[in-house]
Short mmCIF file of C-alpha atoms and ligand atoms in Angstrom, two decimals:
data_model
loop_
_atom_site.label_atom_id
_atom_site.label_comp_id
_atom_site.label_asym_id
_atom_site.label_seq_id
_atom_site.Cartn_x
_atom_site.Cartn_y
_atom_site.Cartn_z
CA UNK R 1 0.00 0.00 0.00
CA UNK R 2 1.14 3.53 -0.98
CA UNK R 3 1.62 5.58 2.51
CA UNK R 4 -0.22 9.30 1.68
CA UNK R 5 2.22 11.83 2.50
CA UNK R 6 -0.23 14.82 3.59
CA UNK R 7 1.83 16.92 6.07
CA UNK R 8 2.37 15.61 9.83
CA UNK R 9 1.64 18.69 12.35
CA UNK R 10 3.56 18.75 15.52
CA UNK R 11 -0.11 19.82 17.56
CA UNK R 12 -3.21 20.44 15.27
CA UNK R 13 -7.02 20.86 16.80
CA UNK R 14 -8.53 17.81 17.31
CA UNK R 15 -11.78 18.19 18.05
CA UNK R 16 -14.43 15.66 19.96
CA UNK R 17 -17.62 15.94 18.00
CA UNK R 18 -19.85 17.66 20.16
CA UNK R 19 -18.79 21.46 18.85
CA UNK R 20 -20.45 22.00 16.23
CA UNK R 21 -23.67 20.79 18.88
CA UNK R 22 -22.91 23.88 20.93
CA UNK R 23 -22.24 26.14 18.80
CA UNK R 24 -25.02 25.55 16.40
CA UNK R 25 -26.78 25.70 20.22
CA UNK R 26 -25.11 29.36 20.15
CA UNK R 27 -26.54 30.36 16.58
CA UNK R 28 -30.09 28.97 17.63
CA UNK R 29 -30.39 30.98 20.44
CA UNK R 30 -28.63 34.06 18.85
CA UNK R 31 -26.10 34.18 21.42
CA UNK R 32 -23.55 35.12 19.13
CA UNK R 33 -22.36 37.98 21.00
CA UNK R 34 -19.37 37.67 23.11
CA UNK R 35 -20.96 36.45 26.13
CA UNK R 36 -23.78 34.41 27.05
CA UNK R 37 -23.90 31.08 28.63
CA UNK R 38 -21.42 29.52 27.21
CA UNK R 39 -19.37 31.32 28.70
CA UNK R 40 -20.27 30.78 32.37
CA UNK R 41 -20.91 27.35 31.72
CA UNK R 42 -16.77 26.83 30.22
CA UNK R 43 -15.80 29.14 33.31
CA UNK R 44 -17.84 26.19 35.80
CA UNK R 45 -16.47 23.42 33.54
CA UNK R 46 -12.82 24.73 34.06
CA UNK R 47 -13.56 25.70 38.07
CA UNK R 48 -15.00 21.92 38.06
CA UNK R 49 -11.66 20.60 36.75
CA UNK R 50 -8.78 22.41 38.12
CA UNK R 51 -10.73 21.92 42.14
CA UNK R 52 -9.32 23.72 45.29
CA UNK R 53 -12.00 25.89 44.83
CA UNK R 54 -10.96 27.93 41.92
CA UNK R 55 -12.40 30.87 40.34
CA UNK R 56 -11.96 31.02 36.69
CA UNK R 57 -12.40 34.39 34.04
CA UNK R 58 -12.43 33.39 30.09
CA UNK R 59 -10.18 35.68 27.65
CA UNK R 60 -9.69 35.86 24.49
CA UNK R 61 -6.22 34.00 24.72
CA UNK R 62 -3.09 33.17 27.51
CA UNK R 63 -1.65 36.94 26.94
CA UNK R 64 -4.71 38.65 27.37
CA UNK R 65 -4.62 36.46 30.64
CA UNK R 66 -1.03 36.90 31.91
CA UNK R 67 -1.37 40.97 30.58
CA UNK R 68 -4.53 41.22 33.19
CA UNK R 69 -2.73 39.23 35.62
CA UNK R 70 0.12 41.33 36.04
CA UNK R 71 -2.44 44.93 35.79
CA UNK R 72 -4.09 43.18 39.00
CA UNK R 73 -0.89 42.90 40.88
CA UNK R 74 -0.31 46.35 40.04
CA UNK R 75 2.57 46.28 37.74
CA UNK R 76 3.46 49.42 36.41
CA UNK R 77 5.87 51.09 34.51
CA UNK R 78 9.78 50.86 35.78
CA UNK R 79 8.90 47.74 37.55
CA UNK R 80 10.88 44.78 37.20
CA UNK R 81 9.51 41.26 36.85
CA UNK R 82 10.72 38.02 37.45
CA UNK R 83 10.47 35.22 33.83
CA UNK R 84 11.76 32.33 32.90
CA UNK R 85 13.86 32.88 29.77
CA UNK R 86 13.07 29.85 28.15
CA UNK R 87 9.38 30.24 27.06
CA UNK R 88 7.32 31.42 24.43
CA UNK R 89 7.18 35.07 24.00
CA UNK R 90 4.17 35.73 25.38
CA UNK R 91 5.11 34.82 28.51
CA UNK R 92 7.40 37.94 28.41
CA UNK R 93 5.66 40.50 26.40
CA UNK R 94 2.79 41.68 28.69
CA UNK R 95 5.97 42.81 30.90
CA UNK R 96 6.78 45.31 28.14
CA UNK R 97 3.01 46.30 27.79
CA UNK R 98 2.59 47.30 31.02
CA UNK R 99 6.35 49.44 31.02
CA UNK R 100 7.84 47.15 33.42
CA UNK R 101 11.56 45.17 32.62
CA UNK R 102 11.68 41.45 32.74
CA UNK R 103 14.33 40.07 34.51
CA UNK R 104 15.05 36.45 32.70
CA UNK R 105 15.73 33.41 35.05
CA UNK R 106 17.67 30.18 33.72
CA UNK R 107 16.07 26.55 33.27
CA UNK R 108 17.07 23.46 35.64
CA UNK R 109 17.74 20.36 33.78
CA UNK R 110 15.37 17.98 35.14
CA UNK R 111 12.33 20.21 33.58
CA UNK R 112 14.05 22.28 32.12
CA UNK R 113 11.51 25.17 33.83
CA UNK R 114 12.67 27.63 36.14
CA UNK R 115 15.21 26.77 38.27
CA UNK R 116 15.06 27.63 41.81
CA UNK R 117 18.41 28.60 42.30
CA UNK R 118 18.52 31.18 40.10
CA UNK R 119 15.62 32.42 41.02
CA UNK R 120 17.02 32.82 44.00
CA UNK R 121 19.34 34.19 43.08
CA UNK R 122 17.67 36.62 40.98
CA UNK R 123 15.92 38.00 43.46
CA UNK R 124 18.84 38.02 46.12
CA UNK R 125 21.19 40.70 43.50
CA UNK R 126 17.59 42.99 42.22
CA UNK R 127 17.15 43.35 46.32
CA UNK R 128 20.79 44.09 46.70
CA UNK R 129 19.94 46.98 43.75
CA UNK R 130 16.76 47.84 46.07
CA UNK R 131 14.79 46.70 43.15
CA UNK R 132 12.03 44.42 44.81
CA UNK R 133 10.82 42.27 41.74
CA UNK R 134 6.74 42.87 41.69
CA UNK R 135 6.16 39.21 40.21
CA UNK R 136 7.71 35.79 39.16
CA UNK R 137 6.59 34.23 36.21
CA UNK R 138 7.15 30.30 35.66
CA UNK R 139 6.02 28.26 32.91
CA UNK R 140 5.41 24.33 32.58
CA UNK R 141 7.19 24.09 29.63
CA UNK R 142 5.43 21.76 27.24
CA UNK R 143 3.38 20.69 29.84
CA UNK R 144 6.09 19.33 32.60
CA UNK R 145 5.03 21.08 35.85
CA UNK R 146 7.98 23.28 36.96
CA UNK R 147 9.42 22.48 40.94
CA UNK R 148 6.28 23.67 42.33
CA UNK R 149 7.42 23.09 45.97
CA UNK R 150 10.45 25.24 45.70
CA UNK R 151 9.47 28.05 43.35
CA UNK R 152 6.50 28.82 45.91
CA UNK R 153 8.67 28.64 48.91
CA UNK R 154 10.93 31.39 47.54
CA UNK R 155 8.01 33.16 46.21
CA UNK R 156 6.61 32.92 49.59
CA UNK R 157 9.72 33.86 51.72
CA UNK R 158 10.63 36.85 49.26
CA UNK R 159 6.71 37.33 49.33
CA UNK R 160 6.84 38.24 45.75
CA UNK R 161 3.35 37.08 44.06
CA UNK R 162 3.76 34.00 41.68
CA UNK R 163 2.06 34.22 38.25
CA UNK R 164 1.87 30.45 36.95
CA UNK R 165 1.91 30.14 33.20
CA UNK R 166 -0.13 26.91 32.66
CA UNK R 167 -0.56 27.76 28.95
CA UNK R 168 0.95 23.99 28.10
CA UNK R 169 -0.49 22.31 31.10
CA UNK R 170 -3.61 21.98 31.13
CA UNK R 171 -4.40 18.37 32.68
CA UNK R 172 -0.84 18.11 34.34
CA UNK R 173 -0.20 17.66 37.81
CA UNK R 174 2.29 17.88 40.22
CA UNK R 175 2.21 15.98 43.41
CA UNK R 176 -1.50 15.10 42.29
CA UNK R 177 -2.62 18.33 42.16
CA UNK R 178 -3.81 20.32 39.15
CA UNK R 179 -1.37 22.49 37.08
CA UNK R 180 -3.47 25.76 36.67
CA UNK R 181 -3.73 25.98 40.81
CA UNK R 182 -0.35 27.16 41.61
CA UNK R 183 0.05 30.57 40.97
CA UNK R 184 -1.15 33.67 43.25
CA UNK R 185 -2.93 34.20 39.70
CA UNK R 186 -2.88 31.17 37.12
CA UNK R 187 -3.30 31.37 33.21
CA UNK R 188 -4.37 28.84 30.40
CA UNK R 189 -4.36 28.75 26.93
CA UNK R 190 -7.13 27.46 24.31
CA UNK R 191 -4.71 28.61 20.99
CA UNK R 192 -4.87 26.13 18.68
CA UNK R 193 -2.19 23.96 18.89
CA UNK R 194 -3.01 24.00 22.58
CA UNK R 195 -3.68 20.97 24.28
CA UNK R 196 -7.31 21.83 24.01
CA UNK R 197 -8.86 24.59 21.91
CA UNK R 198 -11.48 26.99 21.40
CA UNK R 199 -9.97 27.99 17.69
CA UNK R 200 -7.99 30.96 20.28
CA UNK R 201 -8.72 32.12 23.69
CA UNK R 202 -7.41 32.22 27.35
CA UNK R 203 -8.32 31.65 31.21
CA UNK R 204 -6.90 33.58 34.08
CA UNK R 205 -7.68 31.33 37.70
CA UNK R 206 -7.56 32.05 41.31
CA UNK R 207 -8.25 31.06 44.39
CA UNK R 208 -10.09 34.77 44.72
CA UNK R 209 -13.32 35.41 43.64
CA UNK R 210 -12.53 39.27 43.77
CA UNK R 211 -9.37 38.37 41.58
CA UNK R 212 -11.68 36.84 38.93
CA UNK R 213 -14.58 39.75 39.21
CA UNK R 214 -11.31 42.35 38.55
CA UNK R 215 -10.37 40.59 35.42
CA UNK R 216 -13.97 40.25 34.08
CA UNK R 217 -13.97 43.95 34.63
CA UNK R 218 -11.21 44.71 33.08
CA UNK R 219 -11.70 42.71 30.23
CA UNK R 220 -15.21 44.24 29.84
CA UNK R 221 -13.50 47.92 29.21
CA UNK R 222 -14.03 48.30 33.20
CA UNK R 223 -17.15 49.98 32.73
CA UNK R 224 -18.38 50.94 36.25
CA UNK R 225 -21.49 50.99 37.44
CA UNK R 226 -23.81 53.44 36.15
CA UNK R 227 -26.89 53.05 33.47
CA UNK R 228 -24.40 55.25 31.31
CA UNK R 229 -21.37 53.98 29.95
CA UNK R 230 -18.84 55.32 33.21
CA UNK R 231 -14.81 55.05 33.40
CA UNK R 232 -12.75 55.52 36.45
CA UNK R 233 -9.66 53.24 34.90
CA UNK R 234 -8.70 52.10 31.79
CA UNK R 235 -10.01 48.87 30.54
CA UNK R 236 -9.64 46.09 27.72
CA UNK R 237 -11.62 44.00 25.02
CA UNK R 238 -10.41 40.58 26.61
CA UNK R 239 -13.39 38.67 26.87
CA UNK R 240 -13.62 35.02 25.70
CA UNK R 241 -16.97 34.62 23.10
CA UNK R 242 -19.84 32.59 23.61
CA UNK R 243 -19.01 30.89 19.94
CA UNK R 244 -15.60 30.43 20.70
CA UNK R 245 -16.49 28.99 25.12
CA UNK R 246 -19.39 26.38 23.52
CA UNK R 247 -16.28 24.49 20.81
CA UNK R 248 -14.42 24.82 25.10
CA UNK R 249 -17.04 23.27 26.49
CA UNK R 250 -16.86 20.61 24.13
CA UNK R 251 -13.61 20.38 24.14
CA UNK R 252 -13.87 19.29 27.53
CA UNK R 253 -15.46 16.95 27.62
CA UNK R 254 -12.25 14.68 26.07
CA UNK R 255 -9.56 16.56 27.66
CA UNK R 256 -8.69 13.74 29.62
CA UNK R 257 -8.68 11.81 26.75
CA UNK R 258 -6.53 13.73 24.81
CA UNK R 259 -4.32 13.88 27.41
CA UNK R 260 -4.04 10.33 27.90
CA UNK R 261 -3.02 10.44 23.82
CA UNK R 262 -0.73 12.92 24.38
CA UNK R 263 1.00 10.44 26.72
CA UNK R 264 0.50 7.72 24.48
CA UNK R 265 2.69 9.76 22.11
CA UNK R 266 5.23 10.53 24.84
CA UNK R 267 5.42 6.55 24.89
CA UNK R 268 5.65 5.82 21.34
CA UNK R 269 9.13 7.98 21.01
CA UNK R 270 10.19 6.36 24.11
CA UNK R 271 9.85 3.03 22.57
CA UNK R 272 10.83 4.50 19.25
CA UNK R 273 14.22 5.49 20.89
CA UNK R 274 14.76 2.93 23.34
CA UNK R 275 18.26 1.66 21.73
CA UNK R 276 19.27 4.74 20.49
CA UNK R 277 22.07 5.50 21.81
CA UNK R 278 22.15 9.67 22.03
CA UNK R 279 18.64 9.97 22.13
CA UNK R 280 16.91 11.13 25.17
CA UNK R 281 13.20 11.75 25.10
CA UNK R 282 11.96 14.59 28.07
CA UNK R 283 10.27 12.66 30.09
CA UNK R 284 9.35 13.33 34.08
CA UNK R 285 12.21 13.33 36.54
CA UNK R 286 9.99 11.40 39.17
CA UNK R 287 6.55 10.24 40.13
CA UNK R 288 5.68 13.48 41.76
CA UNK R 289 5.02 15.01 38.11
CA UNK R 290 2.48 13.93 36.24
CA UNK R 291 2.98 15.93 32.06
CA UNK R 292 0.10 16.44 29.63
CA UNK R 293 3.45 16.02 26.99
CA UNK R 294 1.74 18.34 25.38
CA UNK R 295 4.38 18.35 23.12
CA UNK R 296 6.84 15.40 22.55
CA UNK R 297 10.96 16.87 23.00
CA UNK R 298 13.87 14.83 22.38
CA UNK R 299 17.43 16.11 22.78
CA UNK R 300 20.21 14.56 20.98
CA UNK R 301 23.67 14.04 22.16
CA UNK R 302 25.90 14.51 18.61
CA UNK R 303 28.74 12.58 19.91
CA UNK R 304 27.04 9.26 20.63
CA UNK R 305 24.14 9.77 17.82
CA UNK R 306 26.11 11.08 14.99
CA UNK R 307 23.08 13.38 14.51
CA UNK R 308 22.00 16.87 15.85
CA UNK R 309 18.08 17.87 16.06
CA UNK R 310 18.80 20.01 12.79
CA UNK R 311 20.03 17.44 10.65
CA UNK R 312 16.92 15.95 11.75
CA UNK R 313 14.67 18.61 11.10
CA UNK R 314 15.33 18.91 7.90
CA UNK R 315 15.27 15.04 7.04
CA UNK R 316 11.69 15.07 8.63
CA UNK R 317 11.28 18.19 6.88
CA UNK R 318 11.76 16.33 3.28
CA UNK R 319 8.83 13.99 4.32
CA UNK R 320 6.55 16.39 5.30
CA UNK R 321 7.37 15.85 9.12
CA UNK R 322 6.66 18.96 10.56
CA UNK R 323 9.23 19.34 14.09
CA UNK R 324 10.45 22.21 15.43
CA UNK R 325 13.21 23.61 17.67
CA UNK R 326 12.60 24.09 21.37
CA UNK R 327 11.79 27.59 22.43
CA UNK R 328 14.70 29.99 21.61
CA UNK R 329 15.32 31.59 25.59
CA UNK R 330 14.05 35.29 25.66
CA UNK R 331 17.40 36.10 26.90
CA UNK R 332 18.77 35.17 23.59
CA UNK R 333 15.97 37.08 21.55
CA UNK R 334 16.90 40.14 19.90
CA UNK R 335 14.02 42.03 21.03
CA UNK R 336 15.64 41.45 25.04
CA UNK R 337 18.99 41.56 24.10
CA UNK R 338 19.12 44.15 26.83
CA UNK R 339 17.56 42.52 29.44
CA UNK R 340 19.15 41.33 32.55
CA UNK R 341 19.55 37.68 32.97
CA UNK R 342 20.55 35.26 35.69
CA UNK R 343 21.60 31.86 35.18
CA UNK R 344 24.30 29.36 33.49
CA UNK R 345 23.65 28.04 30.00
CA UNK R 346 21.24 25.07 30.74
CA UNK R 347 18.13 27.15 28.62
CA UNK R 348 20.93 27.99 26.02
CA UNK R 349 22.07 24.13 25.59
CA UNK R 350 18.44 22.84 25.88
CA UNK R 351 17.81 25.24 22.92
CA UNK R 352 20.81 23.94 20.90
CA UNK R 353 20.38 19.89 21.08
CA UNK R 354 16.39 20.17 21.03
CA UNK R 355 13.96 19.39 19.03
CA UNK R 356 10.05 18.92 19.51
CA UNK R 357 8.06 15.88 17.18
CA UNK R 358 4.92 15.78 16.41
CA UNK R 359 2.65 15.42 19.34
CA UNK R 360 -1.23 15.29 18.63
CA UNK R 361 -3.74 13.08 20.39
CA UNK R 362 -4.85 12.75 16.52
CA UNK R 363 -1.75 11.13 14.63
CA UNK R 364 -3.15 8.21 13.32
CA UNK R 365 -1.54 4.94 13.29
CA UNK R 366 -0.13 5.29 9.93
CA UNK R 367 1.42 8.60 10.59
CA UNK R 368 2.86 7.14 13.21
CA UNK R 369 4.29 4.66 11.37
CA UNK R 370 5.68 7.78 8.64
CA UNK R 371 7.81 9.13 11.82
CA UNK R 372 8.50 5.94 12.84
CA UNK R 373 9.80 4.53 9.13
CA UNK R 374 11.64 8.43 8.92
CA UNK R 375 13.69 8.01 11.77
CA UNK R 376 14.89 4.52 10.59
CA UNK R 377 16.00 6.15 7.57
CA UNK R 378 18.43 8.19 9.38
CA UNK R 379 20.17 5.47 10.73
C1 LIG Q 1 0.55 29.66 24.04
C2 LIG Q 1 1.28 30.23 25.18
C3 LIG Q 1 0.94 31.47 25.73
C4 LIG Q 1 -0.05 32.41 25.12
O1 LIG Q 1 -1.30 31.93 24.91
P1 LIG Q 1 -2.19 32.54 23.70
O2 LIG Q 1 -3.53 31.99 24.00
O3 LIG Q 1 -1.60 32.03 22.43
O4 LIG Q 1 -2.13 34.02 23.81
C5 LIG Q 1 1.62 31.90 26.85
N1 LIG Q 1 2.61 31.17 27.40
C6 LIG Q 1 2.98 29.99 26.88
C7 LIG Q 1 4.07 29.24 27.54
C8 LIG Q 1 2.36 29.49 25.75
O5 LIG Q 1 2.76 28.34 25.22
#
């Protein structure tokens, strides 16, 4: 049998078949307006699944989220803020839209999030400046929870408020709790290469009901209020819509699922790689971390493989393998090349002998079997 060779996403929507159900649901009732119940009912569904009695507001996507989180901890221009360097950029940039400096923090190599150290650190040398950081930023990285334990206790004992970017993590855990339940304010991401999506959107979660009625506000244009349309602050268009909250709704209904496929994948490369020598698929350091491997990461040691992750790229490249190159540290970024930085090279090396596969609960088995005959090739 000829193998089709239509192109192999690293994380594409995948979506459950109940949708279209909700948002036809949304066209019937001509709630086609951002909001509407859709969008209270995704807020309970995602309060329902994260537990410890969160409160959760629905953006418009992760930024919007993390931007709002950081106007609610009040941080203003000539602040500095505390971010893990190696991230996606929007991690960093609502730092930059609010005025305030990041201040980038080095990976640990275990999961290869924030490490505590330098966070330490960090926060040790912008004290000895008198420069109190007014938040720390970590990110599960492709869906490995960071060191949860230690990054709160130094939040805690520096009593600097943690932001936890759960944009890759939905349905991980970390000592059996929820990923998403962490921070002093939590965010989530619904893009749509996301783990699960709503075609693009966000969530910002807290243990505070007041922190979730501030963000709604906020996102509403903060309108106070009065039967007239009444300002005392400035405000944002950062709702989530009803359309886009039903295809959430529905979406989670098989998060677990997809998760559970995700892992499968996760497995797959592990057996894939098993005998390879210089092959080392990310994968948790112990049982206290539970990873939605949202996406798939190997790293390749060029001595003992004979390969590097480009080489590889490319060769997957030729048959329509998509893969891609761990996140390039914002510390390395042109648009930071300014900003301060504390740490060793771990991020830096990460970035260089990285490379993410393709990860989605929908591979079928004869992709699989595509990236599986690929690899053999190489060889
Ligand atoms: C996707 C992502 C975001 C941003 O989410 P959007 O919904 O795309 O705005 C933030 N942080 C990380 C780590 C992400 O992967």
């Amino acid at each position: 049998m000829k193998m089709n060779n239509t192109k192999i996403w690293l994380s594409s929507p995948h979506m459950g078949g109940s949708e279209q159900t909700f948002v036809d649901e949304a066209f019937a009732t001509n709630w086609v307006a951002p909001l509407g119940p859709h969008v209270n009912g995704f807020e309970q569904d995602l309060e329902q699944y994260l537990g410890e009695g969160m409160h959760v507001a629905a953006l418009s996507s992760g930024t919007a989220a993390l931007h709002l989180a950081l106007i609610i901890l009040g941080v203003k221009s000539g602040d500095e803020v505390i971010c893990q360097s190696m991230t996606f950029s929007a991690s960093a940039n609502p730092i930059v839209y609010q005025g305030a400096t990041p201040i980038f923090v080095d990976s640990e190599l275990e999961t290869w999030n924030m490490c505590p150290i330098y966070l330490e650190e960090a926060i040790k040398a912008r004290l000895a400046k008198g420069k109190k950081p007014k938040a720390i930023i970590a990110v599960h990285l492709y869906g490995m929870p960071f060191k949860a334990d230690e990054i709160i206790a130094i939040a805690k004992r520096y009593e600097i408020p943690l932001i936890e970017d759960s944009a890759e993590a939905l349905g991980s855990t970390y000592k059996g709790k929820k990923c998403g339940t962490f921070g002093d304010i939590s965010i989530l991401s619904f893009n749509g290469n996301k783990i699960i999506t709503t075609s693009g959107g966000g969530a910002l979660a807290t243990k505070e009901r007041s922190t979730k009625e501030k963000a709604i506000f906020l996102a509403t244009q903060a309108r106070d209020k009065a039967p007239h349309y009444q300002h005392s602050s400035i405000g944002y268009n950062y709702r989530l819509s009803n359309i886009c909250a039903g295809i959430g709704r529905a979406q989670m209904q098989v998060l677990d699922d997809h998760v559970q496929l995700r892992r499968n994948m996760n497995q797959f490369y592990s057996d894939l790689f098993m005998d390879w020598e210089g092959v080392s698929v990310f994968t948790e350091p112990s049982s206290a971390f539970y990873s939605n491997h949202w996406l798939s990461c190997i790293r390749m040691d060029e001595a003992l493989s004979g390969l590097n992750s480009e080489k590889i790229r490319l060769h997957l490249e030729k048959n329509n393998i998509e893969s891609r190159p761990l996140w390039k540290p914002m510390h390395l970024q042109p648009v930071f090349k300014e900003a301060l930085y504390y740490g060793a090279s771990v991020s830096e090396g990460l970035f260089a002998t990285g490379l993410c596969l393709p990860s989605g609960s929908n591979l079928t088995l004869e992709e699989k079997q595509r990236i599986r005959v690929a690899f053999k090739q190489l060889v």
